[in-house]
Each structure stands twice: as C-alpha cells, then as structure tokens.
Amino acid sequence: AEELRHWDTITHRAASQSLPASLPVLVVTAGSPVPGSADFSHLVEPLHREIAARFDHGHHVVMEEADHFSILMDRRQAEQLTRHIRAWE
C-alpha cells in the first residue's frame, strides 16, 4: 500500500530519466498479483512495455506466475529470472 501512495512520484521519476537509447535494457514484469492484494497488472505491464520501448535494445518479459515478492523469494521463480537475465547478457 505504501508503494501505491507514491505511485505518481515513482512513475514521474521513471519517465523523466535521461538514459542513452543505446543502453541494453531488460524489463521484467511479475505477472501475478501478490496474494491478498489488488491486481494492478493493467497499470504496471503497459508502463514496463513503455520503458523497454524507449531503448534501441530494450526487451520486456512477463513472468506470469511471479508476483512482486516471489520473483526473488521463490527459488523456482528466482532461477527463471536468472535465466532471463543470463539470456539477455
């Protein structure tokens, strides 16, 4: 909930970043809501696609089974995330 209170500030900061378009960027979206939380994927995923599209070598992937926490805390999902990162390198 705390994150959502600052959502406008977070998205404004992300949108105002001036990084070189040539920077290789991998944007990973956790595709599932945190259990017991509202599903904000209809807001987050388009923003993530937009961020990846800003870069010549931007790439966006969605990990459908992962949520905001499990993407790192669940061993199987963290290993999948690692595979995405290594494939991108």
PDB file of N, CA and C in Angstrom, residues 3-69:
ATOM      1  N   GLU A   3       3.722   1.721  -1.380  1.00  0.00           N
ATOM      2  CA  GLU A   3       4.210   1.948  -2.740  1.00  0.00           C
ATOM      3  C   GLU A   3       3.161   2.671  -3.587  1.00  0.00           C
ATOM      4  N   LEU A   4       1.921   2.292  -3.436  1.00  0.00           N
ATOM      5  CA  LEU A   4       0.850   2.896  -4.231  1.00  0.00           C
ATOM      6  C   LEU A   4       0.613   4.361  -3.877  1.00  0.00           C
ATOM      7  N   ARG A   5       0.862   4.723  -2.632  1.00  0.00           N
ATOM      8  CA  ARG A   5       0.713   6.128  -2.245  1.00  0.00           C
ATOM      9  C   ARG A   5       1.714   7.022  -2.969  1.00  0.00           C
ATOM     10  N   HIS A   6       2.814   6.435  -3.375  1.00  0.00           N
ATOM     11  CA  HIS A   6       3.870   7.186  -4.040  1.00  0.00           C
ATOM     12  C   HIS A   6       3.933   6.890  -5.543  1.00  0.00           C
ATOM     13  N   TRP A   7       2.906   6.229  -6.061  1.00  0.00           N
ATOM     14  CA  TRP A   7       2.915   5.762  -7.446  1.00  0.00           C
ATOM     15  C   TRP A   7       3.165   6.895  -8.439  1.00  0.00           C
ATOM     16  N   ASP A   8       2.491   8.019  -8.304  1.00  0.00           N
ATOM     17  CA  ASP A   8       2.675   9.125  -9.244  1.00  0.00           C
ATOM     18  C   ASP A   8       4.115   9.633  -9.231  1.00  0.00           C
ATOM     19  N   THR A   9       4.700   9.732  -8.054  1.00  0.00           N
ATOM     20  CA  THR A   9       6.094  10.171  -7.940  1.00  0.00           C
ATOM     21  C   THR A   9       7.029   9.153  -8.577  1.00  0.00           C
ATOM     22  N   ILE A  10       6.790   7.872  -8.332  1.00  0.00           N
ATOM     23  CA  ILE A  10       7.627   6.808  -8.887  1.00  0.00           C
ATOM     24  C   ILE A  10       7.566   6.836 -10.412  1.00  0.00           C
ATOM     25  N   THR A  11       6.373   6.899 -10.971  1.00  0.00           N
ATOM     26  CA  THR A  11       6.245   6.879 -12.427  1.00  0.00           C
ATOM     27  C   THR A  11       6.792   8.153 -13.052  1.00  0.00           C
ATOM     28  N   HIS A  12       6.638   9.283 -12.383  1.00  0.00           N
ATOM     29  CA  HIS A  12       7.194  10.531 -12.898  1.00  0.00           C
ATOM     30  C   HIS A  12       8.720  10.454 -12.948  1.00  0.00           C
ATOM     31  N   ARG A  13       9.322   9.941 -11.904  1.00  0.00           N
ATOM     32  CA  ARG A  13      10.790   9.805 -11.881  1.00  0.00           C
ATOM     33  C   ARG A  13      11.264   8.864 -12.976  1.00  0.00           C
ATOM     34  N   ALA A  14      10.580   7.766 -13.146  1.00  0.00           N
ATOM     35  CA  ALA A  14      10.965   6.813 -14.198  1.00  0.00           C
ATOM     36  C   ALA A  14      10.838   7.450 -15.578  1.00  0.00           C
ATOM     37  N   ALA A  15       9.761   8.188 -15.785  1.00  0.00           N
ATOM     38  CA  ALA A  15       9.532   8.822 -17.090  1.00  0.00           C
ATOM     39  C   ALA A  15      10.525   9.938 -17.372  1.00  0.00           C
ATOM     40  N   SER A  16      11.064  10.564 -16.342  1.00  0.00           N
ATOM     41  CA  SER A  16      11.949  11.710 -16.547  1.00  0.00           C
ATOM     42  C   SER A  16      13.427  11.328 -16.624  1.00  0.00           C
ATOM     43  N   GLN A  17      13.735  10.056 -16.500  1.00  0.00           N
ATOM     44  CA  GLN A  17      15.134   9.618 -16.588  1.00  0.00           C
ATOM     45  C   GLN A  17      15.669   9.856 -17.997  1.00  0.00           C
ATOM     46  N   SER A  18      16.898  10.324 -18.089  1.00  0.00           N
ATOM     47  CA  SER A  18      17.512  10.544 -19.394  1.00  0.00           C
ATOM     48  C   SER A  18      18.686   9.582 -19.555  1.00  0.00           C
ATOM     49  N   LEU A  19      18.374   8.365 -19.910  1.00  0.00           N
ATOM     50  CA  LEU A  19      19.382   7.345 -20.150  1.00  0.00           C
ATOM     51  C   LEU A  19      19.589   7.216 -21.658  1.00  0.00           C
ATOM     52  N   PRO A  20      20.778   6.838 -22.101  1.00  0.00           N
ATOM     53  CA  PRO A  20      21.016   6.725 -23.545  1.00  0.00           C
ATOM     54  C   PRO A  20      20.154   5.625 -24.169  1.00  0.00           C
ATOM     55  N   ALA A  21      19.602   5.913 -25.327  1.00  0.00           N
ATOM     56  CA  ALA A  21      18.742   4.947 -26.023  1.00  0.00           C
ATOM     57  C   ALA A  21      19.497   3.680 -26.381  1.00  0.00           C
ATOM     58  N   SER A  22      20.808   3.761 -26.470  1.00  0.00           N
ATOM     59  CA  SER A  22      21.615   2.593 -26.838  1.00  0.00           C
ATOM     60  C   SER A  22      21.835   1.630 -25.670  1.00  0.00           C
ATOM     61  N   LEU A  23      21.416   2.013 -24.484  1.00  0.00           N
ATOM     62  CA  LEU A  23      21.590   1.177 -23.297  1.00  0.00           C
ATOM     63  C   LEU A  23      20.752  -0.095 -23.436  1.00  0.00           C
ATOM     64  N   PRO A  24      21.381  -1.279 -23.295  1.00  0.00           N
ATOM     65  CA  PRO A  24      20.577  -2.506 -23.348  1.00  0.00           C
ATOM     66  C   PRO A  24      19.784  -2.656 -22.046  1.00  0.00           C
ATOM     67  N   VAL A  25      18.477  -2.812 -22.176  1.00  0.00           N
ATOM     68  CA  VAL A  25      17.605  -2.841 -21.004  1.00  0.00           C
ATOM     69  C   VAL A  25      16.678  -4.048 -21.073  1.00  0.00           C
ATOM     70  N   LEU A  26      16.629  -4.779 -19.972  1.00  0.00           N
ATOM     71  CA  LEU A  26      15.679  -5.875 -19.814  1.00  0.00           C
ATOM     72  C   LEU A  26      14.702  -5.468 -18.725  1.00  0.00           C
ATOM     73  N   VAL A  27      13.428  -5.427 -19.057  1.00  0.00           N
ATOM     74  CA  VAL A  27      12.381  -5.085 -18.095  1.00  0.00           C
ATOM     75  C   VAL A  27      11.581  -6.361 -17.832  1.00  0.00           C
ATOM     76  N   VAL A  28      11.500  -6.749 -16.575  1.00  0.00           N
ATOM     77  CA  VAL A  28      10.798  -7.981 -16.200  1.00  0.00           C
ATOM     78  C   VAL A  28       9.580  -7.616 -15.366  1.00  0.00           C
ATOM     79  N   THR A  29       8.431  -8.107 -15.785  1.00  0.00           N
ATOM     80  CA  THR A  29       7.177  -7.858 -15.073  1.00  0.00           C
ATOM     81  C   THR A  29       6.749  -9.129 -14.351  1.00  0.00           C
ATOM     82  N   ALA A  30       6.450  -9.006 -13.078  1.00  0.00           N
ATOM     83  CA  ALA A  30       5.823 -10.097 -12.333  1.00  0.00           C
ATOM     84  C   ALA A  30       4.347 -10.086 -12.722  1.00  0.00           C
ATOM     85  N   GLY A  31       3.884 -11.164 -13.344  1.00  0.00           N
ATOM     86  CA  GLY A  31       2.557 -11.174 -13.948  1.00  0.00           C
ATOM     87  C   GLY A  31       1.388 -11.476 -13.038  1.00  0.00           C
ATOM     88  N   SER A  32       1.637 -11.807 -11.790  1.00  0.00           N
ATOM     89  CA  SER A  32       0.553 -12.151 -10.863  1.00  0.00           C
ATOM     90  C   SER A  32       0.527 -11.161  -9.699  1.00  0.00           C
ATOM     91  N   PRO A  33      -0.664 -10.890  -9.176  1.00  0.00           N
ATOM     92  CA  PRO A  33      -0.733 -10.014  -8.002  1.00  0.00           C
ATOM     93  C   PRO A  33      -0.223 -10.729  -6.758  1.00  0.00           C
ATOM     94  N   VAL A  34       0.257  -9.961  -5.813  1.00  0.00           N
ATOM     95  CA  VAL A  34       0.640 -10.514  -4.516  1.00  0.00           C
ATOM     96  C   VAL A  34      -0.635 -11.076  -3.883  1.00  0.00           C
ATOM     97  N   PRO A  35      -0.581 -12.304  -3.363  1.00  0.00           N
ATOM     98  CA  PRO A  35      -1.783 -12.870  -2.738  1.00  0.00           C
ATOM     99  C   PRO A  35      -2.382 -11.910  -1.705  1.00  0.00           C
ATOM    100  N   GLY A  36      -3.684 -11.695  -1.807  1.00  0.00           N
ATOM    101  CA  GLY A  36      -4.384 -10.808  -0.888  1.00  0.00           C
ATOM    102  C   GLY A  36      -4.362  -9.353  -1.307  1.00  0.00           C
ATOM    103  N   SER A  37      -3.712  -9.052  -2.429  1.00  0.00           N
ATOM    104  CA  SER A  37      -3.628  -7.669  -2.905  1.00  0.00           C
ATOM    105  C   SER A  37      -4.427  -7.506  -4.196  1.00  0.00           C
ATOM    106  N   ALA A  38      -4.716  -6.278  -4.504  1.00  0.00           N
ATOM    107  CA  ALA A  38      -5.405  -5.977  -5.757  1.00  0.00           C
ATOM    108  C   ALA A  38      -4.468  -6.235  -6.934  1.00  0.00           C
ATOM    109  N   ASP A  39      -5.036  -6.523  -8.082  1.00  0.00           N
ATOM    110  CA  ASP A  39      -4.262  -6.768  -9.298  1.00  0.00           C
ATOM    111  C   ASP A  39      -4.081  -5.447 -10.043  1.00  0.00           C
ATOM    112  N   PHE A  40      -2.844  -4.972 -10.100  1.00  0.00           N
ATOM    113  CA  PHE A  40      -2.529  -3.724 -10.789  1.00  0.00           C
ATOM    114  C   PHE A  40      -1.799  -3.973 -12.097  1.00  0.00           C
ATOM    115  N   SER A  41      -1.849  -5.208 -12.591  1.00  0.00           N
ATOM    116  CA  SER A  41      -1.098  -5.532 -13.803  1.00  0.00           C
ATOM    117  C   SER A  41      -1.550  -4.707 -14.999  1.00  0.00           C
ATOM    118  N   HIS A  42      -2.813  -4.308 -15.023  1.00  0.00           N
ATOM    119  CA  HIS A  42      -3.297  -3.486 -16.134  1.00  0.00           C
ATOM    120  C   HIS A  42      -2.644  -2.100 -16.142  1.00  0.00           C
ATOM    121  N   LEU A  43      -2.059  -1.703 -15.025  1.00  0.00           N
ATOM    122  CA  LEU A  43      -1.320  -0.439 -14.941  1.00  0.00           C
ATOM    123  C   LEU A  43       0.179  -0.653 -15.112  1.00  0.00           C
ATOM    124  N   VAL A  44       0.698  -1.678 -14.478  1.00  0.00           N
ATOM    125  CA  VAL A  44       2.141  -1.899 -14.432  1.00  0.00           C
ATOM    126  C   VAL A  44       2.689  -2.408 -15.757  1.00  0.00           C
ATOM    127  N   GLU A  45       2.044  -3.402 -16.323  1.00  0.00           N
ATOM    128  CA  GLU A  45       2.592  -4.005 -17.540  1.00  0.00           C
ATOM    129  C   GLU A  45       2.731  -3.010 -18.688  1.00  0.00           C
ATOM    130  N   PRO A  46       1.734  -2.165 -18.959  1.00  0.00           N
ATOM    131  CA  PRO A  46       1.928  -1.164 -20.028  1.00  0.00           C
ATOM    132  C   PRO A  46       3.085  -0.210 -19.741  1.00  0.00           C
ATOM    133  N   LEU A  47       3.281   0.156 -18.477  1.00  0.00           N
ATOM    134  CA  LEU A  47       4.412   1.023 -18.130  1.00  0.00           C
ATOM    135  C   LEU A  47       5.731   0.315 -18.389  1.00  0.00           C
ATOM    136  N   HIS A  48       5.800  -0.954 -18.049  1.00  0.00           N
ATOM    137  CA  HIS A  48       7.021  -1.715 -18.275  1.00  0.00           C
ATOM    138  C   HIS A  48       7.303  -1.854 -19.768  1.00  0.00           C
ATOM    139  N   ARG A  49       6.264  -2.101 -20.565  1.00  0.00           N
ATOM    140  CA  ARG A  49       6.457  -2.179 -22.027  1.00  0.00           C
ATOM    141  C   ARG A  49       6.963  -0.842 -22.565  1.00  0.00           C
ATOM    142  N   GLU A  50       6.399   0.235 -22.039  1.00  0.00           N
ATOM    143  CA  GLU A  50       6.804   1.575 -22.467  1.00  0.00           C
ATOM    144  C   GLU A  50       8.270   1.839 -22.121  1.00  0.00           C
ATOM    145  N   ILE A  51       8.694   1.438 -20.954  1.00  0.00           N
ATOM    146  CA  ILE A  51      10.095   1.629 -20.559  1.00  0.00           C
ATOM    147  C   ILE A  51      11.018   0.865 -21.508  1.00  0.00           C
ATOM    148  N   ALA A  52      10.715  -0.388 -21.767  1.00  0.00           N
ATOM    149  CA  ALA A  52      11.554  -1.192 -22.666  1.00  0.00           C
ATOM    150  C   ALA A  52      11.598  -0.585 -24.063  1.00  0.00           C
ATOM    151  N   ALA A  53      10.482  -0.037 -24.523  1.00  0.00           N
ATOM    152  CA  ALA A  53      10.399   0.523 -25.873  1.00  0.00           C
ATOM    153  C   ALA A  53      11.225   1.794 -26.039  1.00  0.00           C
ATOM    154  N   ARG A  54      11.614   2.413 -24.965  1.00  0.00           N
ATOM    155  CA  ARG A  54      12.431   3.635 -25.038  1.00  0.00           C
ATOM    156  C   ARG A  54      13.868   3.364 -25.472  1.00  0.00           C
ATOM    157  N   PHE A  55      14.267   2.110 -25.467  1.00  0.00           N
ATOM    158  CA  PHE A  55      15.653   1.763 -25.736  1.00  0.00           C
ATOM    159  C   PHE A  55      15.771   0.958 -27.025  1.00  0.00           C
ATOM    160  N   ASP A  56      16.834   1.231 -27.755  1.00  0.00           N
ATOM    161  CA  ASP A  56      17.075   0.519 -29.005  1.00  0.00           C
ATOM    162  C   ASP A  56      17.177  -0.980 -28.778  1.00  0.00           C
ATOM    163  N   HIS A  57      17.720  -1.359 -27.642  1.00  0.00           N
ATOM    164  CA  HIS A  57      17.902  -2.764 -27.300  1.00  0.00           C
ATOM    165  C   HIS A  57      17.104  -3.110 -26.051  1.00  0.00           C
ATOM    166  N   GLY A  58      15.903  -2.550 -25.952  1.00  0.00           N
ATOM    167  CA  GLY A  58      15.035  -2.827 -24.819  1.00  0.00           C
ATOM    168  C   GLY A  58      14.224  -4.084 -25.063  1.00  0.00           C
ATOM    169  N   HIS A  59      14.034  -4.855 -24.020  1.00  0.00           N
ATOM    170  CA  HIS A  59      13.270  -6.095 -24.122  1.00  0.00           C
ATOM    171  C   HIS A  59      12.415  -6.235 -22.865  1.00  0.00           C
ATOM    172  N   HIS A  60      11.179  -6.682 -23.054  1.00  0.00           N
ATOM    173  CA  HIS A  60      10.241  -6.843 -21.943  1.00  0.00           C
ATOM    174  C   HIS A  60       9.782  -8.289 -21.882  1.00  0.00           C
ATOM    175  N   VAL A  61       9.826  -8.875 -20.699  1.00  0.00           N
ATOM    176  CA  VAL A  61       9.285 -10.212 -20.482  1.00  0.00           C
ATOM    177  C   VAL A  61       8.346 -10.179 -19.284  1.00  0.00           C
ATOM    178  N   VAL A  62       7.349 -11.046 -19.339  1.00  0.00           N
ATOM    179  CA  VAL A  62       6.403 -11.181 -18.233  1.00  0.00           C
ATOM    180  C   VAL A  62       6.571 -12.580 -17.646  1.00  0.00           C
ATOM    181  N   MET A  63       6.801 -12.636 -16.362  1.00  0.00           N
ATOM    182  CA  MET A  63       6.835 -13.913 -15.656  1.00  0.00           C
ATOM    183  C   MET A  63       5.448 -14.099 -15.041  1.00  0.00           C
ATOM    184  N   GLU A  64       4.598 -14.819 -15.740  1.00  0.00           N
ATOM    185  CA  GLU A  64       3.178 -14.928 -15.401  1.00  0.00           C
ATOM    186  C   GLU A  64       2.915 -15.421 -13.982  1.00  0.00           C
ATOM    187  N   GLU A  65       3.680 -16.384 -13.509  1.00  0.00           N
ATOM    188  CA  GLU A  65       3.413 -16.976 -12.192  1.00  0.00           C
ATOM    189  C   GLU A  65       4.014 -16.175 -11.042  1.00  0.00           C
ATOM    190  N   ALA A  66       4.894 -15.242 -11.345  1.00  0.00           N
ATOM    191  CA  ALA A  66       5.587 -14.497 -10.300  1.00  0.00           C
ATOM    192  C   ALA A  66       4.765 -13.305  -9.830  1.00  0.00           C
ATOM    193  N   ASP A  67       4.932 -12.962  -8.552  1.00  0.00           N
ATOM    194  CA  ASP A  67       4.372 -11.714  -8.046  1.00  0.00           C
ATOM    195  C   ASP A  67       5.525 -10.826  -7.599  1.00  0.00           C
ATOM    196  N   HIS A  68       5.208  -9.672  -7.081  1.00  0.00           N
ATOM    197  CA  HIS A  68       6.209  -8.658  -6.728  1.00  0.00           C
ATOM    198  C   HIS A  68       7.285  -9.199  -5.773  1.00  0.00           C
ATOM    199  N   PHE A  69       6.909 -10.123  -4.909  1.00  0.00           N
ATOM    200  CA  PHE A  69       7.855 -10.671  -3.949  1.00  0.00           C
ATOM    201  C   PHE A  69       8.420 -12.016  -4.398  1.00  0.00           C
TER     202      PHE A  69
END
